[in-house]
Amino acid sequence: MPIPLIQISGLEKAFSSNESWLSQWRFRHGKFKKHKDSIHALNGVNLTIHQGETLCVVGETGCGKSTLARVIMGLTTPSAGEIHYLDQRIDQLNNRQRMFFRRRMQMVFQNPYASLNPRMTVYQTLSEPISFHNPQLSQSQVDEKIDALLESVGISALSSDRYPHEFSGGQRQRISLARALSVEPDFIVADEPLSALDVSVQAQVLNLMMDKQEERNLSYLFITHDLAVVEHFATRVAVMYLGRICELAPTETLFQSPKHPYTQALLSAIPRLDSNTAQPIRLIGEVPTPTEKPIGCVFQARCPYANQRCYETSPPMTLQSDGSSVACHAIEEGRL
Amino acid sequence: MNLLSVSNLHVNFHMKEQELAALIDVSFTLNRGERIAIVGESGAGKSILGFSIVNLIGKPGYIKSGSIKLESKEITKMNLRQLQEVRGKRIAMIFQDPMMTLNPVLTIGDQLVETIRSHTKISYKDARNIAIEKLHHVQIASPEKRFNQYPHELSGGMRQRVIIASVLLLNPDIIIADEPTTALDVTIQAEILQLLLTICRDNGVALVLISHDLGVVSKVAERTLVMYAGHVVEEGPTLEIINDPQHPYTQGLLNALPQMTLPGQRLNQIQGSMPSLAERPTGCAFHPRCPYATQKCRQEQPKFIYSGVSSVACFLVEDMLNEFANNDKEIS
């Protein structure tokens, strides 16, 4: 029985798009009216991440993947909803209370060129979190730990005095991973960690992430839009669209029998090497910007199977016979 | 005659202390209406090759030797005026990041009209009609409305469509697309690739697709060039290269794709990384990362030979071919 590590329920996040007080006033029908635009990035996300698993979140740009990651990590506060780490609620902690959880949960960012401080040597980058979270360690113990960490991610300990610009993209991403691992977390959020890297380097980083997972029983929340990586790496996959999860399934089930119309379109669009794959299912239009809180199904505007009910009520996640959960009226009604 | 023929092209970068070679002895040809792809990791020289075709290499880079011929005209010897006739009109380019390519302070329409009117003498009204027709051609909904919008009002996929439209304005013979879909999502990527493909097919335009994604390449290109550290290491029909790669580097690139291993298993990575221009090893540039490297590979540069499937620069393939030839002799 898998143990749930992170539990998320009803998570919502809206960003206000006009910050200044003056720009909130609109002149309409001869009157000034106060009006606040907001972007609804997350619209009720429910998700459980089990210990030792890799949960991949996939979706197009603007679907709220990165916001989800940042909210879980406490980098932005949610507008509504709850996040639990084991049995403790962590979404409304202040900085001091959160300290303990910062050690348990770490993040690897998308662009290794931007996420490492260019003015700090690799040694400084790694020693800061270690000595901050373990003040009892002596200098030599910290040094020892850094050397071991660097070796474990395949970077020579001799190069710890070098600066980030002296490393290649893949090496930098491995240093980012070493930094995340330095405080011995049991949960790592990786926000598109491979998208800035070449295919062969991607393989290096992905292998390293899998090795570390095996060694330390890590759980990953892996955010990506590269479905080939997902198929290889994920235990379960969550497909996101406009701030909601529309399908959640074990990887094999999802790739063999995608159910949600969006998942089907997404999977058919992967450029594969074998030439006899079917034509991609074309979606009409692009992801809309969610300025209004969506009523009904989030996918209705691009869905070929949408009917009146899809425009009016939001479909709940329903468990299917093969272990996947899908939020779609068409499937529920047997139209698909 | 070939539409474009590049032969023995050498491009160097003139740095303070040393000369760095970015392209070494690159040759290839492109026929009318043909679609080829240039594949390799970052730093392989793919983009430099794309830029040098239209002589767009800025200082400190320069074309050291070799020739680039568009039909019978030599591009390397052209002056700026002649180049302007070629750029855009005969050979057009699509760049990676659509946000960087479009001018953020001009409307889409202004940019398209400017492109047409700087090459042909027609009225604004006519130019506008052509622009709108091309926007329609690249499947942009309500082009009249888009004509007056600024780039920031469009999504990434839409911007890339506008760029494709702008490339089509002057009916070029060749489109060079430098990683046109890297910044886009999978679904949008599929659409843009399909669009590029149909446009090239319908209008008989030749395409040079620069990419690091072999999946993308397999969908679009008929022929593929694999580049490593400034050299072309393998060239051949795309399907042959994907199904039966000859060069160890091509094999490594293909094996590193997640699809090539069973889910959950370790991926086959190529050890090490691409050398920088200043640290290019002697002999075959790939030898430090090659699992089959011999003493010969460390000292000599392999020649480009035809292996029956594709053309490869590798001693391993050469030796194998020689062995086959000897066996044949013995039998006969």
XYZ file of C-alpha atoms in Angstrom:
668
model
C 0.000 0.000 0.000
C 1.626 3.268 -1.072
C 1.892 5.908 1.624
C 0.626 9.344 0.575
C 3.355 11.921 1.113
C 1.780 15.087 -0.241
C -1.954 15.557 -0.421
C -3.502 18.460 -2.249
C -7.188 19.220 -2.185
C -9.224 21.907 -3.878
C -6.170 24.000 -4.624
C -6.878 27.339 -6.306
C -4.666 30.217 -7.242
C -5.658 33.464 -8.896
C -3.151 36.139 -9.859
C -4.356 39.676 -10.020
C -3.207 41.046 -13.350
C -3.339 44.764 -12.623
C -1.436 45.510 -9.505
C -1.644 49.263 -9.270
C -4.669 50.916 -7.752
C -5.134 53.377 -10.613
C -5.208 50.826 -13.379
C -8.122 49.087 -11.710
C -10.508 51.840 -12.741
C -12.390 51.497 -15.997
C -14.488 54.098 -17.748
C -17.618 52.477 -19.094
C -21.111 53.777 -19.890
C -20.257 57.234 -18.606
C -19.087 55.996 -15.215
C -15.840 55.020 -13.601
C -16.001 51.543 -12.260
C -13.536 49.564 -10.239
C -12.641 46.364 -11.952
C -9.988 43.864 -11.072
C -8.744 41.393 -13.666
C -7.327 38.180 -12.431
C -5.822 35.125 -14.048
C -7.147 31.884 -12.625
C -4.096 29.679 -12.839
C -5.333 26.822 -10.672
C -9.017 25.941 -10.454
C -9.433 23.214 -7.902
C -6.586 20.724 -8.148
C -6.793 17.479 -6.191
C -3.680 15.348 -6.182
C -1.872 12.838 -4.013
C 1.807 12.086 -4.342
C 2.898 8.780 -2.838
C 6.227 7.992 -1.264
C 8.851 6.804 -3.733
C 6.844 7.542 -6.844
C 7.336 9.900 -9.751
C 4.248 11.863 -10.570
C 4.549 13.670 -13.876
C 2.399 16.675 -14.605
C 2.006 17.379 -18.311
C 0.190 20.084 -20.182
C 0.691 22.967 -22.537
C 2.162 26.349 -21.679
C -0.189 28.324 -19.481
C -2.055 25.372 -18.014
C -0.779 26.071 -14.501
C 1.905 23.373 -14.168
C 4.559 25.709 -12.836
C 2.104 27.511 -10.568
C 1.191 24.154 -9.070
C 4.861 23.473 -8.357
C 5.423 26.878 -6.813
C 2.329 26.669 -4.639
C 3.305 23.243 -3.324
C 6.785 24.517 -2.501
C 5.315 27.533 -0.713
C 6.890 30.013 -3.115
C 3.439 31.528 -3.694
C 0.425 31.249 -1.437
C -2.704 29.529 -2.707
C -6.009 31.424 -2.904
C -7.939 28.425 -1.606
C -7.438 24.790 -0.846
C -5.198 22.720 1.369
C -1.800 21.072 1.062
C -0.750 18.381 3.498
C 2.697 16.946 4.015
C 2.113 13.534 5.626
C -0.479 14.634 8.171
C 0.493 18.263 8.607
C -1.084 21.155 6.792
C 1.615 23.270 5.175
C -0.088 25.860 3.012
C -0.527 28.535 5.657
C 2.754 28.408 7.507
C 4.932 31.403 8.174
C 8.583 31.331 7.219
C 9.795 30.064 10.577
C 7.294 27.219 10.706
C 8.029 26.319 7.123
C 11.735 25.854 7.782
C 11.336 22.198 8.684
C 9.461 21.490 5.462
C 11.967 23.355 3.321
C 14.438 20.684 4.332
C 12.048 17.926 3.376
C 10.971 19.425 0.036
C 13.332 20.831 -2.548
C 13.036 22.142 -6.067
C 15.030 21.898 -9.290
C 14.322 24.686 -11.747
C 14.005 24.776 -15.495
C 16.966 26.807 -16.560
C 20.292 25.853 -14.981
C 21.809 29.027 -16.460
C 19.524 31.166 -14.324
C 19.001 29.112 -11.183
C 22.612 28.986 -10.044
C 24.123 32.151 -8.638
C 26.842 33.189 -11.108
C 28.863 34.880 -8.362
C 29.066 31.841 -6.125
C 31.403 28.929 -6.654
C 29.903 25.462 -6.630
C 31.350 25.000 -3.148
C 29.593 28.120 -1.865
C 26.329 27.179 -3.564
C 26.326 23.795 -1.875
C 27.754 24.754 1.511
C 25.140 27.430 2.161
C 22.124 25.111 2.510
C 24.134 22.425 4.285
C 25.541 24.636 7.023
C 22.290 26.581 7.325
C 20.184 23.517 7.979
C 22.848 21.617 9.925
C 24.529 24.243 12.117
C 26.040 21.539 14.290
C 28.332 20.300 11.512
C 31.983 21.322 11.635
C 33.687 22.868 8.615
C 35.484 19.651 7.738
C 32.269 17.669 7.955
C 30.593 20.122 5.567
C 33.526 19.808 3.171
C 33.314 16.072 3.308
C 29.620 16.169 2.561
C 30.046 18.475 -0.413
C 32.763 16.268 -1.894
C 30.561 13.204 -1.534
C 27.588 15.055 -3.042
C 29.521 16.257 -6.061
C 30.989 12.831 -6.724
C 27.521 11.314 -6.441
C 26.198 13.517 -9.238
C 29.227 12.778 -11.401
C 31.152 16.004 -10.967
C 34.750 15.911 -9.816
C 35.174 17.258 -6.273
C 38.266 19.064 -7.531
C 36.094 21.439 -9.525
C 34.185 22.717 -6.495
C 36.056 26.035 -6.669
C 34.772 26.746 -10.146
C 31.917 29.078 -11.045
C 28.691 28.016 -12.830
C 29.746 29.536 -16.169
C 32.641 27.113 -16.335
C 30.283 24.153 -16.569
C 28.163 22.896 -19.430
C 24.356 22.906 -19.289
C 24.114 19.273 -18.233
C 26.739 19.703 -15.539
C 24.952 22.763 -14.231
C 21.670 20.894 -14.024
C 23.488 18.154 -12.090
C 24.833 20.796 -9.706
C 21.262 22.076 -9.241
C 20.240 18.548 -8.392
C 23.159 18.248 -5.965
C 22.001 21.459 -4.315
C 18.494 20.088 -3.948
C 19.861 16.821 -2.526
C 22.249 18.572 -0.124
C 19.662 18.879 2.645
C 18.515 15.273 2.195
C 14.913 15.909 1.198
C 12.381 13.181 0.558
C 10.393 15.104 -2.024
C 11.739 16.973 -5.037
C 9.770 19.158 -7.392
C 11.438 19.371 -10.780
C 10.006 22.068 -13.028
C 10.943 21.209 -16.631
C 14.517 20.309 -15.644
C 15.370 18.898 -19.075
C 13.891 21.399 -21.485
C 17.068 23.499 -21.759
C 19.240 20.453 -22.501
C 20.209 18.391 -25.546
C 18.922 14.851 -26.030
C 22.134 13.121 -24.968
C 22.553 15.377 -21.941
C 18.889 14.866 -21.044
C 19.658 11.181 -20.780
C 22.501 11.856 -18.324
C 20.350 13.981 -16.026
C 17.384 11.631 -16.227
C 19.579 8.634 -15.373
C 20.977 10.511 -12.403
C 17.504 11.377 -11.155
C 16.450 7.746 -11.387
C 19.578 6.572 -9.544
C 18.972 9.018 -6.708
C 15.376 7.957 -6.432
C 16.437 4.359 -5.990
C 19.142 5.252 -3.457
C 17.067 7.518 -1.256
C 13.457 6.521 -1.906
C 12.755 10.012 -3.216
C 9.395 11.151 -4.494
C 9.345 13.392 -7.529
C 6.806 15.798 -8.860
C 8.106 16.108 -12.379
C 6.736 18.856 -14.555
C 7.290 18.630 -18.258
C 5.725 18.932 -21.665
C 7.954 16.255 -23.186
C 5.773 13.175 -23.308
C 8.587 10.852 -24.377
C 10.338 11.543 -21.089
C 7.105 11.032 -19.193
C 6.529 7.622 -20.714
C 9.971 6.580 -19.635
C 10.221 8.054 -16.205
C 6.809 8.459 -14.573
C 4.947 6.147 -12.234
C 1.730 8.077 -12.686
C 0.814 10.938 -14.985
C -1.487 13.861 -14.370
C -2.671 15.739 -17.451
C -3.468 19.352 -16.730
C -5.543 21.805 -18.686
C -6.395 25.355 -17.657
C -5.677 24.829 -14.003
C -7.503 21.570 -13.610
C -6.460 17.950 -13.809
C -8.389 16.226 -16.551
C -6.825 12.786 -16.407
C -4.739 10.984 -13.814
C -3.520 7.494 -14.606
C -0.666 5.033 -14.196
C 1.817 5.717 -17.027
C 1.269 2.513 -18.940
C -2.515 2.842 -18.853
C -2.355 6.447 -19.975
C -0.144 5.765 -22.973
C -1.998 2.635 -24.006
C -5.521 3.919 -23.650
C -5.731 7.673 -23.208
C -9.317 8.532 -22.338
C -9.794 12.256 -22.093
C -10.082 13.924 -25.524
C -7.295 16.321 -24.539
C -4.959 13.507 -23.542
C -5.664 11.784 -26.836
C -4.786 14.912 -28.784
C -1.670 15.491 -26.711
C -0.390 11.952 -27.207
C -1.066 11.938 -30.923
C 1.065 15.058 -31.319
C 4.339 13.478 -30.136
C 6.780 13.341 -33.027
C 7.799 9.673 -33.121
C 10.609 8.027 -35.014
C 8.485 5.325 -36.600
C 6.887 6.746 -39.676
C 3.573 4.898 -39.622
C 2.009 6.720 -36.681
C -1.423 8.179 -37.176
C -1.992 11.792 -38.134
C -2.070 14.034 -35.088
C -5.533 14.881 -33.824
C -5.822 18.571 -34.496
C -7.103 20.794 -31.755
C -8.856 23.949 -32.813
C -7.342 27.109 -31.430
C -4.937 27.502 -28.574
C -5.063 27.452 -24.805
C -7.246 30.387 -23.757
C -6.085 32.685 -20.958
C -8.294 31.995 -17.961
C -9.311 35.513 -17.019
C -12.746 34.306 -15.984
C -13.155 31.437 -13.610
C -14.243 28.678 -15.987
C -17.825 27.445 -15.795
C -18.312 23.903 -16.982
C -15.530 21.758 -18.371
C -12.250 23.629 -18.898
C -11.656 21.904 -22.237
C -15.083 22.704 -23.748
C -13.822 25.390 -26.154
C -11.485 23.008 -28.002
C -13.256 19.711 -27.429
C -14.832 17.991 -30.453
C -17.270 16.124 -28.208
C -18.570 19.032 -26.138
C -22.309 19.253 -25.575
C -24.604 21.521 -23.558
C -23.794 19.805 -20.284
C -20.053 20.389 -20.778
C -20.695 24.141 -21.016
C -22.736 24.199 -17.836
C -21.307 21.843 -15.254
C -17.769 20.933 -14.455
C -17.169 17.182 -14.720
C -15.900 15.459 -11.544
C -12.948 13.070 -11.549
C -14.358 9.572 -11.878
C -12.412 6.383 -11.381
C -12.414 4.067 -14.388
C -12.189 0.293 -14.383
C -8.501 0.292 -15.414
C -7.339 2.478 -12.531
C -7.284 5.834 -14.276
C -9.413 8.780 -13.244
C -10.901 11.062 -15.862
C -12.910 14.258 -15.638
C -15.121 14.164 -18.720
C -18.882 14.143 -19.220
C -18.576 12.446 -22.600
C -16.858 9.419 -21.076
C -19.279 9.284 -18.195
C -22.222 9.326 -20.609
C -20.577 6.774 -22.862
C -20.479 9.134 -25.841
C -16.739 8.568 -26.222
C 21.768 21.672 -61.653
C 21.476 21.710 -57.895
C 19.582 24.610 -56.415
C 22.127 25.069 -53.670
C 25.538 23.487 -53.437
C 27.871 23.998 -50.534
C 31.344 22.607 -51.064
C 34.332 22.353 -48.743
C 33.044 25.168 -46.578
C 35.325 26.294 -43.761
C 34.097 28.893 -41.298
C 36.498 30.287 -38.719
C 36.215 32.561 -35.744
C 39.050 35.003 -35.415
C 39.675 35.332 -31.697
C 42.339 37.366 -29.928
C 44.742 34.553 -29.270
C 43.764 31.939 -31.789
C 41.762 30.948 -34.826
C 38.831 28.707 -33.963
C 37.310 26.545 -36.657
C 33.508 26.347 -36.394
C 32.835 24.514 -39.639
C 35.360 22.178 -41.221
C 35.032 20.956 -44.771
C 31.252 20.908 -44.961
C 29.718 19.924 -48.292
C 26.156 19.197 -49.268
C 23.699 19.874 -52.028
C 20.040 20.766 -52.073
C 17.697 20.205 -54.983
C 14.630 22.193 -55.859
C 11.748 21.207 -53.569
C 13.891 18.937 -51.435
C 13.653 18.909 -47.638
C 16.828 18.255 -45.688
C 17.587 18.348 -41.982
C 20.732 19.235 -40.076
C 20.943 17.447 -36.733
C 23.368 17.625 -33.828
C 23.837 18.741 -30.233
C 24.299 22.389 -29.280
C 27.720 23.543 -30.378
C 27.867 21.228 -33.375
C 27.765 24.130 -35.812
C 24.242 23.578 -37.138
C 23.163 27.194 -36.798
C 26.481 28.516 -38.087
C 25.933 26.443 -41.204
C 22.426 27.847 -41.567
C 23.667 31.398 -41.162
C 26.597 30.973 -43.509
C 24.316 29.864 -46.353
C 22.976 33.417 -46.507
C 26.346 34.862 -45.503
C 24.959 36.176 -42.225
C 27.950 35.311 -40.087
C 28.948 38.320 -38.063
C 32.372 39.229 -36.792
C 34.565 37.661 -35.462
C 33.369 34.810 -37.680
C 34.138 34.650 -41.366
C 34.036 32.205 -44.264
C 37.625 31.095 -44.645
C 37.305 29.036 -47.777
C 34.906 26.959 -49.795
C 31.969 27.906 -51.929
C 28.229 28.273 -51.549
C 26.489 28.341 -54.894
C 22.882 29.277 -55.452
C 22.328 27.782 -58.886
C 25.376 29.283 -60.609
C 25.849 32.340 -58.434
C 28.538 32.300 -55.774
C 27.120 33.625 -52.485
C 30.461 33.990 -50.709
C 31.652 36.524 -53.283
C 28.543 38.707 -53.335
C 28.504 42.287 -52.145
C 25.838 43.565 -49.768
C 23.503 44.682 -52.562
C 23.581 41.340 -54.298
C 23.143 39.597 -50.960
C 20.025 41.612 -50.242
C 18.594 40.340 -53.490
C 19.189 36.776 -52.315
C 18.178 37.120 -48.684
C 14.448 36.921 -48.246
C 13.721 36.754 -51.957
C 15.565 33.538 -52.837
C 16.560 32.176 -49.435
C 14.446 33.012 -46.405
C 15.115 32.198 -42.799
C 12.946 31.250 -39.816
C 14.576 31.623 -36.442
C 14.088 29.773 -33.207
C 12.419 32.321 -31.001
C 9.404 34.000 -32.611
C 9.408 36.740 -29.963
C 12.916 37.803 -30.887
C 12.282 37.758 -34.633
C 9.287 40.067 -34.708
C 9.736 43.709 -33.870
C 7.713 44.359 -30.690
C 6.990 48.016 -31.475
C 5.532 47.501 -34.964
C 2.246 45.864 -35.834
C 2.259 42.536 -37.650
C 0.901 44.271 -40.734
C 3.573 46.974 -40.819
C 6.309 44.370 -40.660
C 4.825 42.278 -43.446
C 4.161 45.253 -45.709
C 7.650 46.604 -45.078
C 9.131 43.270 -46.126
C 7.237 43.258 -49.419
C 7.815 46.900 -50.247
C 11.534 46.801 -49.585
C 11.907 44.148 -52.266
C 9.230 45.086 -54.814
C 7.731 48.369 -55.951
C 4.041 48.111 -55.161
C 1.496 50.272 -53.387
C 0.710 49.901 -49.704
C -2.764 48.664 -50.571
C -1.520 45.881 -52.808
C 1.122 44.909 -50.293
C -1.546 44.770 -47.614
C -3.651 42.460 -49.734
C -0.717 40.138 -50.312
C 0.111 40.149 -46.597
C -3.452 39.293 -45.620
C -3.602 36.562 -48.216
C -0.415 35.019 -46.820
C -1.691 35.267 -43.257
C -4.761 33.425 -44.443
C -2.501 30.897 -46.125
C -0.801 30.012 -42.819
C -4.220 29.408 -41.266
C -4.465 32.470 -39.098
C -8.085 33.151 -38.221
C -9.402 36.661 -39.032
C -6.186 37.950 -40.679
C -7.605 41.464 -41.125
C -7.830 41.800 -37.363
C -4.399 40.293 -36.753
C -2.904 42.646 -39.333
C -3.293 45.558 -36.940
C -2.138 43.756 -33.814
C 1.237 43.804 -32.125
C 3.357 40.647 -31.624
C 2.708 40.557 -27.865
C -1.007 40.123 -28.525
C -0.380 36.786 -30.237
C 0.498 33.436 -28.720
C 3.762 31.662 -29.465
C 2.308 29.392 -32.126
C 0.518 32.291 -33.772
C 3.745 34.325 -33.876
C 5.584 31.490 -35.538
C 2.777 31.363 -38.134
C 3.174 35.073 -38.775
C 6.868 34.505 -39.343
C 6.161 31.699 -41.760
C 3.757 34.046 -43.559
C 6.430 36.735 -43.745
C 8.870 34.224 -45.164
C 6.363 33.272 -47.840
C 5.716 36.872 -48.922
C 8.470 36.915 -51.514
C 8.032 33.316 -52.708
C 11.555 32.121 -51.859
C 13.139 28.980 -53.332
C 14.696 27.898 -50.060
C 13.513 28.234 -46.464
C 16.081 27.748 -43.736
C 14.296 26.970 -40.468
C 16.569 27.097 -37.415
C 14.846 25.092 -34.670
C 11.438 26.559 -35.568
C 9.476 24.587 -32.982
C 11.831 24.399 -30.001
C 10.051 27.171 -28.119
C 6.593 25.666 -28.711
C 4.347 23.068 -27.076
C 3.921 19.598 -28.567
C 0.447 20.211 -29.957
C 1.451 23.539 -31.493
C 4.715 21.999 -32.706
C 2.785 19.327 -34.595
C 0.657 21.997 -36.270
C 3.583 24.191 -37.255
C 5.510 21.229 -38.677
C 2.487 20.140 -40.663
C 2.102 23.687 -41.951
C 5.762 23.936 -42.997
C 5.520 20.583 -44.705
C 2.405 21.406 -46.719
C 3.728 24.833 -47.684
C 6.983 23.379 -48.951
C 5.195 20.612 -50.809
C 2.547 22.818 -52.396
C 4.892 25.569 -53.519
C 7.920 23.444 -54.363
C 10.052 25.247 -51.804
C 13.216 23.558 -50.591
C 13.609 23.351 -46.822
C 16.696 23.209 -44.624
C 15.474 22.226 -41.163
C 17.924 22.683 -38.324
C 16.927 20.690 -35.261
C 18.199 18.563 -32.413
C 15.009 16.531 -32.217
C 15.231 13.413 -34.363
C 11.511 12.839 -33.937
C 10.767 16.173 -35.593
C 13.286 15.512 -38.337
C 11.825 12.111 -39.166
C 8.458 13.738 -39.825
C 9.655 16.411 -42.205
C 12.984 15.802 -43.905
C 13.826 13.485 -46.781
C 17.561 13.670 -46.203
C 19.515 14.240 -42.984
C 22.978 15.569 -42.201
C 24.361 14.739 -38.770
C 26.907 17.225 -37.482
C 29.456 16.918 -34.713
C 31.984 19.568 -33.688
C 31.907 21.367 -37.032
C 32.068 18.267 -39.209
C 29.333 16.505 -41.076
C 29.733 12.958 -39.759
C 26.875 11.250 -41.548
C 24.588 12.054 -44.434
C 21.831 10.036 -46.015
C 18.103 9.485 -46.439
C 16.346 10.233 -43.127
C 14.643 6.864 -42.876
C 17.893 4.994 -43.467
C 19.705 7.077 -40.882
C 17.028 6.492 -38.285
C 16.623 2.797 -38.966
C 20.258 1.961 -39.571
C 22.602 4.631 -38.204
C 26.229 4.024 -39.203
C 28.236 6.584 -37.285
C 28.648 5.875 -33.534
C 27.541 9.435 -32.790
C 24.288 9.041 -34.708
C 23.745 5.736 -32.945
C 24.352 7.429 -29.610
C 21.941 10.267 -30.399
C 19.206 7.831 -31.356
C 19.800 5.520 -28.418
C 19.623 8.420 -25.973
C 15.974 9.031 -26.877
C 13.660 7.855 -24.093
C 11.590 5.849 -26.601
C 14.563 3.600 -27.282
C 14.669 2.019 -23.825
C 12.010 0.229 -21.854
C 10.206 2.448 -19.342
C 11.952 2.637 -15.997
C 15.346 1.469 -17.294
C 18.467 3.576 -17.473
C 18.757 5.548 -20.681
C 21.746 4.989 -22.942
C 23.665 8.196 -22.578
C 26.655 9.269 -24.634
C 29.488 9.748 -22.180
C 30.970 13.214 -21.859
C 29.903 16.277 -23.799
C 30.579 18.101 -27.035
C 34.046 19.726 -26.962
C 34.203 23.501 -27.231
C 35.808 24.975 -30.339
C 39.089 25.593 -28.543
C 39.336 22.071 -27.149
C 38.694 20.067 -30.295
C 40.601 16.801 -29.988
C 42.968 15.607 -32.694
C 41.885 12.959 -35.176
C 38.196 12.146 -35.257
C 36.572 14.776 -33.011
C 34.203 12.189 -31.576
C 36.886 9.770 -30.358
C 36.900 10.728 -26.632
C 33.198 9.834 -26.422
C 33.239 6.945 -28.867
C 33.017 3.410 -27.450
C 34.841 1.971 -30.494
C 37.731 4.448 -30.719
C 41.113 3.052 -31.775
C 44.618 4.517 -31.957
C 43.961 5.500 -35.561
C 40.867 7.512 -34.588
C 42.941 9.553 -32.145
C 45.449 10.577 -34.790
C 43.780 10.824 -38.178
C 40.689 12.523 -39.431
C 38.424 9.977 -41.170
C 37.309 10.673 -44.729
C 33.735 10.817 -45.893
C 32.802 7.556 -47.612
C 29.634 6.003 -48.943
C 28.676 2.919 -46.956
C 25.808 1.694 -49.100
C 23.254 3.225 -46.760
C 24.576 6.668 -46.041
C 27.815 8.599 -46.297
C 29.840 8.369 -43.110
C 33.090 9.769 -41.773
C 34.258 6.967 -39.494
C 37.210 4.555 -39.567
C 35.091 1.817 -38.075
C 32.744 1.844 -41.069
C 35.671 2.279 -43.459
C 37.483 -0.754 -42.025
C 34.336 -2.802 -42.194
C 33.799 -1.873 -45.835
C 37.420 -2.699 -46.672
C 37.030 -6.069 -45.014
C 33.924 -6.814 -47.047
C 35.704 -5.779 -50.230
C 38.669 -8.075 -49.401
C 36.355 -10.982 -48.663
C 34.638 -10.465 -51.980
C 37.993 -10.489 -53.752
C 39.029 -13.734 -52.041
C 35.785 -15.402 -52.999
C 36.050 -14.390 -56.631
